[in-house]
Amino acid sequence: MFDIGLQEMLVIGVIALLVFGPSKLPELGRMVGRAMREFRRASDEFRQTVETNLNLNDVDPVGAPSSVPTVETAPPTATFVPSSAEPLAADPPAATATTAPAEPFCAQRGSRLFHRTDCTWTARIPDAERAYFQHVAAAREQGYVACPVCEPWEPA
């Protein structure tokens, strides 16, 4: 790391022995070891946080199991929206749950984040991959996390 060889380590050890004495040297070694461990733990945590924030909207690989449960709602498309000329489906509540384009929250299937529908990240989600939610609580129940850009919230 610092290109310290055996001779340099020996000189540093002798100087530390003379300065601190044989009774304090083990205690000093323990303190240095603890400090190094805490530094390593903090740097690993920082690295993990940066990597997580850089990959917030990346879709999980297809072969890997996802920690986000599969969303059962279908995205609104033209084939699911009944027009005035078409008869309504046998189950109207299911049709209205999937066809409400005015739902305030949206997420990408397989992703970890949900957004407001007016968030700039929502435009990057393909229509076939979108899952819509009426409430923040519904999105969180499905395992999604709020977008740090648009910070979706609901008034109390």
PDB file of C-alpha atoms in Angstrom:
ATOM      1  CA  MET A   1       0.000   0.000   0.000  1.00  0.00           C
ATOM      2  CA  PHE A   2       2.674   2.540   1.019  1.00  0.00           C
ATOM      3  CA  ASP A   3       5.631   0.455  -0.233  1.00  0.00           C
ATOM      4  CA  ILE A   4       6.761  -0.238   3.307  1.00  0.00           C
ATOM      5  CA  GLY A   5       9.143  -3.142   3.494  1.00  0.00           C
ATOM      6  CA  LEU A   6      10.208  -5.354   6.401  1.00  0.00           C
ATOM      7  CA  GLN A   7      13.012  -3.031   7.484  1.00  0.00           C
ATOM      8  CA  GLU A   8      10.759   0.022   7.597  1.00  0.00           C
ATOM      9  CA  MET A   9       8.133  -1.899   9.578  1.00  0.00           C
ATOM     10  CA  LEU A  10      10.813  -2.986  12.055  1.00  0.00           C
ATOM     11  CA  VAL A  11      12.015   0.604  12.539  1.00  0.00           C
ATOM     12  CA  ILE A  12       8.422   1.837  13.045  1.00  0.00           C
ATOM     13  CA  GLY A  13       7.786  -0.963  15.587  1.00  0.00           C
ATOM     14  CA  VAL A  14      10.962  -0.154  17.576  1.00  0.00           C
ATOM     15  CA  ILE A  15      10.098   3.562  17.653  1.00  0.00           C
ATOM     16  CA  ALA A  16       6.520   2.775  18.766  1.00  0.00           C
ATOM     17  CA  LEU A  17       7.897   0.467  21.487  1.00  0.00           C
ATOM     18  CA  LEU A  18      10.215   3.199  22.756  1.00  0.00           C
ATOM     19  CA  VAL A  19       7.565   5.951  22.648  1.00  0.00           C
ATOM     20  CA  PHE A  20       4.574   4.076  24.088  1.00  0.00           C
ATOM     21  CA  GLY A  21       6.237   1.339  26.124  1.00  0.00           C
ATOM     22  CA  PRO A  22       5.496  -2.381  26.215  1.00  0.00           C
ATOM     23  CA  SER A  23       2.356  -2.006  28.378  1.00  0.00           C
ATOM     24  CA  LYS A  24       0.537   0.438  26.062  1.00  0.00           C
ATOM     25  CA  LEU A  25       1.575  -1.128  22.741  1.00  0.00           C
ATOM     26  CA  PRO A  26      -1.125  -3.903  22.647  1.00  0.00           C
ATOM     27  CA  GLU A  27      -3.808  -1.368  23.556  1.00  0.00           C
ATOM     28  CA  LEU A  28      -2.582   0.967  20.799  1.00  0.00           C
ATOM     29  CA  GLY A  29      -2.651  -1.915  18.302  1.00  0.00           C
ATOM     30  CA  ARG A  30      -6.266  -2.702  19.222  1.00  0.00           C
ATOM     31  CA  MET A  31      -7.275   0.943  18.801  1.00  0.00           C
ATOM     32  CA  VAL A  32      -5.620   1.150  15.382  1.00  0.00           C
ATOM     33  CA  GLY A  33      -7.300  -2.122  14.333  1.00  0.00           C
ATOM     34  CA  ARG A  34     -10.739  -0.856  15.408  1.00  0.00           C
ATOM     35  CA  ALA A  35     -10.204   2.436  13.577  1.00  0.00           C
ATOM     36  CA  MET A  36      -9.201   0.597  10.387  1.00  0.00           C
ATOM     37  CA  ARG A  37     -12.256  -1.689  10.654  1.00  0.00           C
ATOM     38  CA  GLU A  38     -14.625   1.274  11.115  1.00  0.00           C
ATOM     39  CA  PHE A  39     -13.015   3.104   8.205  1.00  0.00           C
ATOM     40  CA  ARG A  40     -13.386   0.055   5.964  1.00  0.00           C
ATOM     41  CA  ARG A  41     -17.014  -0.416   7.030  1.00  0.00           C
ATOM     42  CA  ALA A  42     -17.821   3.269   6.354  1.00  0.00           C
ATOM     43  CA  SER A  43     -16.126   3.199   2.943  1.00  0.00           C
ATOM     44  CA  ASP A  44     -17.996   0.004   1.964  1.00  0.00           C
ATOM     45  CA  GLU A  45     -21.296   1.560   3.034  1.00  0.00           C
ATOM     46  CA  PHE A  46     -20.521   4.723   1.056  1.00  0.00           C
ATOM     47  CA  ARG A  47     -19.580   2.708  -2.028  1.00  0.00           C
ATOM     48  CA  GLN A  48     -22.777   0.653  -1.754  1.00  0.00           C
ATOM     49  CA  THR A  49     -24.883   3.815  -1.416  1.00  0.00           C
ATOM     50  CA  VAL A  50     -23.286   5.375  -4.484  1.00  0.00           C
ATOM     51  CA  GLU A  51     -23.767   2.199  -6.537  1.00  0.00           C
ATOM     52  CA  THR A  52     -27.402   1.960  -5.439  1.00  0.00           C
ATOM     53  CA  ASN A  53     -28.081   5.584  -6.373  1.00  0.00           C
ATOM     54  CA  LEU A  54     -26.414   5.185  -9.753  1.00  0.00           C
ATOM     55  CA  ASN A  55     -28.545   2.129 -10.572  1.00  0.00           C
ATOM     56  CA  LEU A  56     -31.908   3.284  -9.208  1.00  0.00           C
ATOM     57  CA  ASN A  57     -33.975   2.756 -12.342  1.00  0.00           C
ATOM     58  CA  ASP A  58     -32.055  -0.131 -13.860  1.00  0.00           C
ATOM     59  CA  VAL A  59     -34.256  -3.090 -14.608  1.00  0.00           C
ATOM     60  CA  ASP A  60     -33.269  -6.235 -12.759  1.00  0.00           C
ATOM     61  CA  PRO A  61     -31.835  -8.992 -15.001  1.00  0.00           C
ATOM     62  CA  VAL A  62     -34.430 -11.401 -16.376  1.00  0.00           C
ATOM     63  CA  GLY A  63     -32.780 -14.529 -14.945  1.00  0.00           C
ATOM     64  CA  ALA A  64     -32.240 -13.124 -11.448  1.00  0.00           C
ATOM     65  CA  PRO A  65     -35.079 -13.352  -8.920  1.00  0.00           C
ATOM     66  CA  SER A  66     -36.533  -9.943  -8.186  1.00  0.00           C
ATOM     67  CA  SER A  67     -37.118  -8.673  -4.678  1.00  0.00           C
ATOM     68  CA  VAL A  68     -40.097  -6.659  -5.966  1.00  0.00           C
ATOM     69  CA  PRO A  69     -43.266  -8.748  -6.168  1.00  0.00           C
ATOM     70  CA  THR A  70     -44.944  -8.976  -9.551  1.00  0.00           C
ATOM     71  CA  VAL A  71     -47.547  -6.283 -10.003  1.00  0.00           C
ATOM     72  CA  GLU A  72     -50.891  -7.774 -10.974  1.00  0.00           C
ATOM     73  CA  THR A  73     -52.356  -4.652 -12.601  1.00  0.00           C
ATOM     74  CA  ALA A  74     -52.069  -4.411 -16.365  1.00  0.00           C
ATOM     75  CA  PRO A  75     -50.921  -1.177 -17.999  1.00  0.00           C
ATOM     76  CA  PRO A  76     -53.602   0.898 -19.672  1.00  0.00           C
ATOM     77  CA  THR A  77     -53.574   0.357 -23.408  1.00  0.00           C
ATOM     78  CA  ALA A  78     -56.037   0.895 -26.205  1.00  0.00           C
ATOM     79  CA  THR A  79     -57.078  -2.766 -26.162  1.00  0.00           C
ATOM     80  CA  PHE A  80     -58.223  -2.609 -22.543  1.00  0.00           C
ATOM     81  CA  VAL A  81     -60.130   0.667 -22.768  1.00  0.00           C
ATOM     82  CA  PRO A  82     -63.776   0.067 -23.683  1.00  0.00           C
ATOM     83  CA  SER A  83     -65.275   2.638 -26.018  1.00  0.00           C
ATOM     84  CA  SER A  84     -68.882   3.739 -26.005  1.00  0.00           C
ATOM     85  CA  ALA A  85     -69.663   1.352 -28.905  1.00  0.00           C
ATOM     86  CA  GLU A  86     -68.175  -1.706 -27.187  1.00  0.00           C
ATOM     87  CA  PRO A  87     -70.040  -3.507 -24.428  1.00  0.00           C
ATOM     88  CA  LEU A  88     -68.502  -3.340 -20.996  1.00  0.00           C
ATOM     89  CA  ALA A  89     -66.577  -6.337 -19.715  1.00  0.00           C
ATOM     90  CA  ALA A  90     -68.253  -8.810 -17.386  1.00  0.00           C
ATOM     91  CA  ASP A  91     -66.167  -7.516 -14.488  1.00  0.00           C
ATOM     92  CA  PRO A  92     -66.316  -3.685 -14.483  1.00  0.00           C
ATOM     93  CA  PRO A  93     -64.164  -3.115 -11.331  1.00  0.00           C
ATOM     94  CA  ALA A  94     -61.188  -4.867 -12.937  1.00  0.00           C
ATOM     95  CA  ALA A  95     -61.592  -2.813 -16.094  1.00  0.00           C
ATOM     96  CA  THR A  96     -61.710   0.474 -14.197  1.00  0.00           C
ATOM     97  CA  ALA A  97     -58.683  -0.443 -12.072  1.00  0.00           C
ATOM     98  CA  THR A  98     -56.474  -0.948 -15.132  1.00  0.00           C
ATOM     99  CA  THR A  99     -57.836   1.779 -17.403  1.00  0.00           C
ATOM    100  CA  ALA A 100     -57.590   4.873 -15.232  1.00  0.00           C
ATOM    101  CA  PRO A 101     -54.981   6.985 -17.071  1.00  0.00           C
ATOM    102  CA  ALA A 102     -55.353   9.703 -14.443  1.00  0.00           C
ATOM    103  CA  GLU A 103     -53.775   7.554 -11.757  1.00  0.00           C
ATOM    104  CA  PRO A 104     -51.226   9.764 -10.039  1.00  0.00           C
ATOM    105  CA  PHE A 105     -48.392   7.238  -9.611  1.00  0.00           C
ATOM    106  CA  CYS A 106     -46.523   5.021 -12.059  1.00  0.00           C
ATOM    107  CA  ALA A 107     -43.714   2.428 -11.812  1.00  0.00           C
ATOM    108  CA  GLN A 108     -41.759   0.224 -14.183  1.00  0.00           C
ATOM    109  CA  ARG A 109     -42.277  -3.493 -13.739  1.00  0.00           C
ATOM    110  CA  GLY A 110     -39.152  -5.102 -12.316  1.00  0.00           C
ATOM    111  CA  SER A 111     -37.790  -1.750 -11.123  1.00  0.00           C
ATOM    112  CA  ARG A 112     -37.618  -0.523  -7.539  1.00  0.00           C
ATOM    113  CA  LEU A 113     -38.981   3.022  -7.883  1.00  0.00           C
ATOM    114  CA  PHE A 114     -42.387   4.560  -8.384  1.00  0.00           C
ATOM    115  CA  HIS A 115     -42.930   8.074  -9.712  1.00  0.00           C
ATOM    116  CA  ARG A 116     -45.615  10.685 -10.110  1.00  0.00           C
ATOM    117  CA  THR A 117     -47.046  10.487 -13.617  1.00  0.00           C
ATOM    118  CA  ASP A 118     -45.689  13.976 -14.365  1.00  0.00           C
ATOM    119  CA  CYS A 119     -42.106  13.035 -13.366  1.00  0.00           C
ATOM    120  CA  THR A 120     -39.496  13.251 -16.124  1.00  0.00           C
ATOM    121  CA  TRP A 121     -38.459   9.638 -15.450  1.00  0.00           C
ATOM    122  CA  THR A 122     -41.971   8.414 -16.294  1.00  0.00           C
ATOM    123  CA  ALA A 123     -41.453   9.367 -19.953  1.00  0.00           C
ATOM    124  CA  ARG A 124     -38.550   6.879 -20.106  1.00  0.00           C
ATOM    125  CA  ILE A 125     -40.726   3.944 -19.030  1.00  0.00           C
ATOM    126  CA  PRO A 126     -42.213   2.066 -22.019  1.00  0.00           C
ATOM    127  CA  ASP A 127     -46.011   1.893 -21.991  1.00  0.00           C
ATOM    128  CA  ALA A 128     -45.988  -1.916 -21.886  1.00  0.00           C
ATOM    129  CA  GLU A 129     -43.796  -1.894 -18.753  1.00  0.00           C
ATOM    130  CA  ARG A 130     -45.856   0.595 -16.713  1.00  0.00           C
ATOM    131  CA  ALA A 131     -47.800  -0.242 -13.570  1.00  0.00           C
ATOM    132  CA  TYR A 132     -50.169   2.409 -12.228  1.00  0.00           C
ATOM    133  CA  PHE A 133     -51.184   3.083  -8.631  1.00  0.00           C
ATOM    134  CA  GLN A 134     -53.902   5.245  -7.094  1.00  0.00           C
ATOM    135  CA  HIS A 135     -52.106   5.813  -3.780  1.00  0.00           C
ATOM    136  CA  VAL A 136     -48.566   5.911  -2.405  1.00  0.00           C
ATOM    137  CA  ALA A 137     -49.533   3.176   0.058  1.00  0.00           C
ATOM    138  CA  ALA A 138     -50.526   0.864  -2.806  1.00  0.00           C
ATOM    139  CA  ALA A 139     -47.149   1.336  -4.475  1.00  0.00           C
ATOM    140  CA  ARG A 140     -45.283   0.727  -1.215  1.00  0.00           C
ATOM    141  CA  GLU A 141     -47.327  -2.430  -0.558  1.00  0.00           C
ATOM    142  CA  GLN A 142     -46.080  -3.761  -3.898  1.00  0.00           C
ATOM    143  CA  GLY A 143     -42.477  -3.187  -2.733  1.00  0.00           C
ATOM    144  CA  TYR A 144     -41.709   0.026  -4.617  1.00  0.00           C
ATOM    145  CA  VAL A 145     -39.689   2.932  -3.197  1.00  0.00           C
ATOM    146  CA  ALA A 146     -40.433   6.624  -3.808  1.00  0.00           C
ATOM    147  CA  CYS A 147     -38.453   8.344  -6.575  1.00  0.00           C
ATOM    148  CA  PRO A 148     -35.838  10.736  -5.143  1.00  0.00           C
ATOM    149  CA  VAL A 149     -36.350  13.132  -8.076  1.00  0.00           C
ATOM    150  CA  CYS A 150     -40.107  13.745  -7.917  1.00  0.00           C
ATOM    151  CA  GLU A 151     -40.587  12.622  -4.274  1.00  0.00           C
ATOM    152  CA  PRO A 152     -44.193  11.353  -4.584  1.00  0.00           C
ATOM    153  CA  TRP A 153     -46.362  11.983  -1.553  1.00  0.00           C
ATOM    154  CA  GLU A 154     -50.019  12.235  -0.675  1.00  0.00           C
ATOM    155  CA  PRO A 155     -51.618  14.883   1.494  1.00  0.00           C
ATOM    156  CA  ALA A 156     -52.843  13.543   4.807  1.00  0.00           C
TER     157      ALA A 156
END
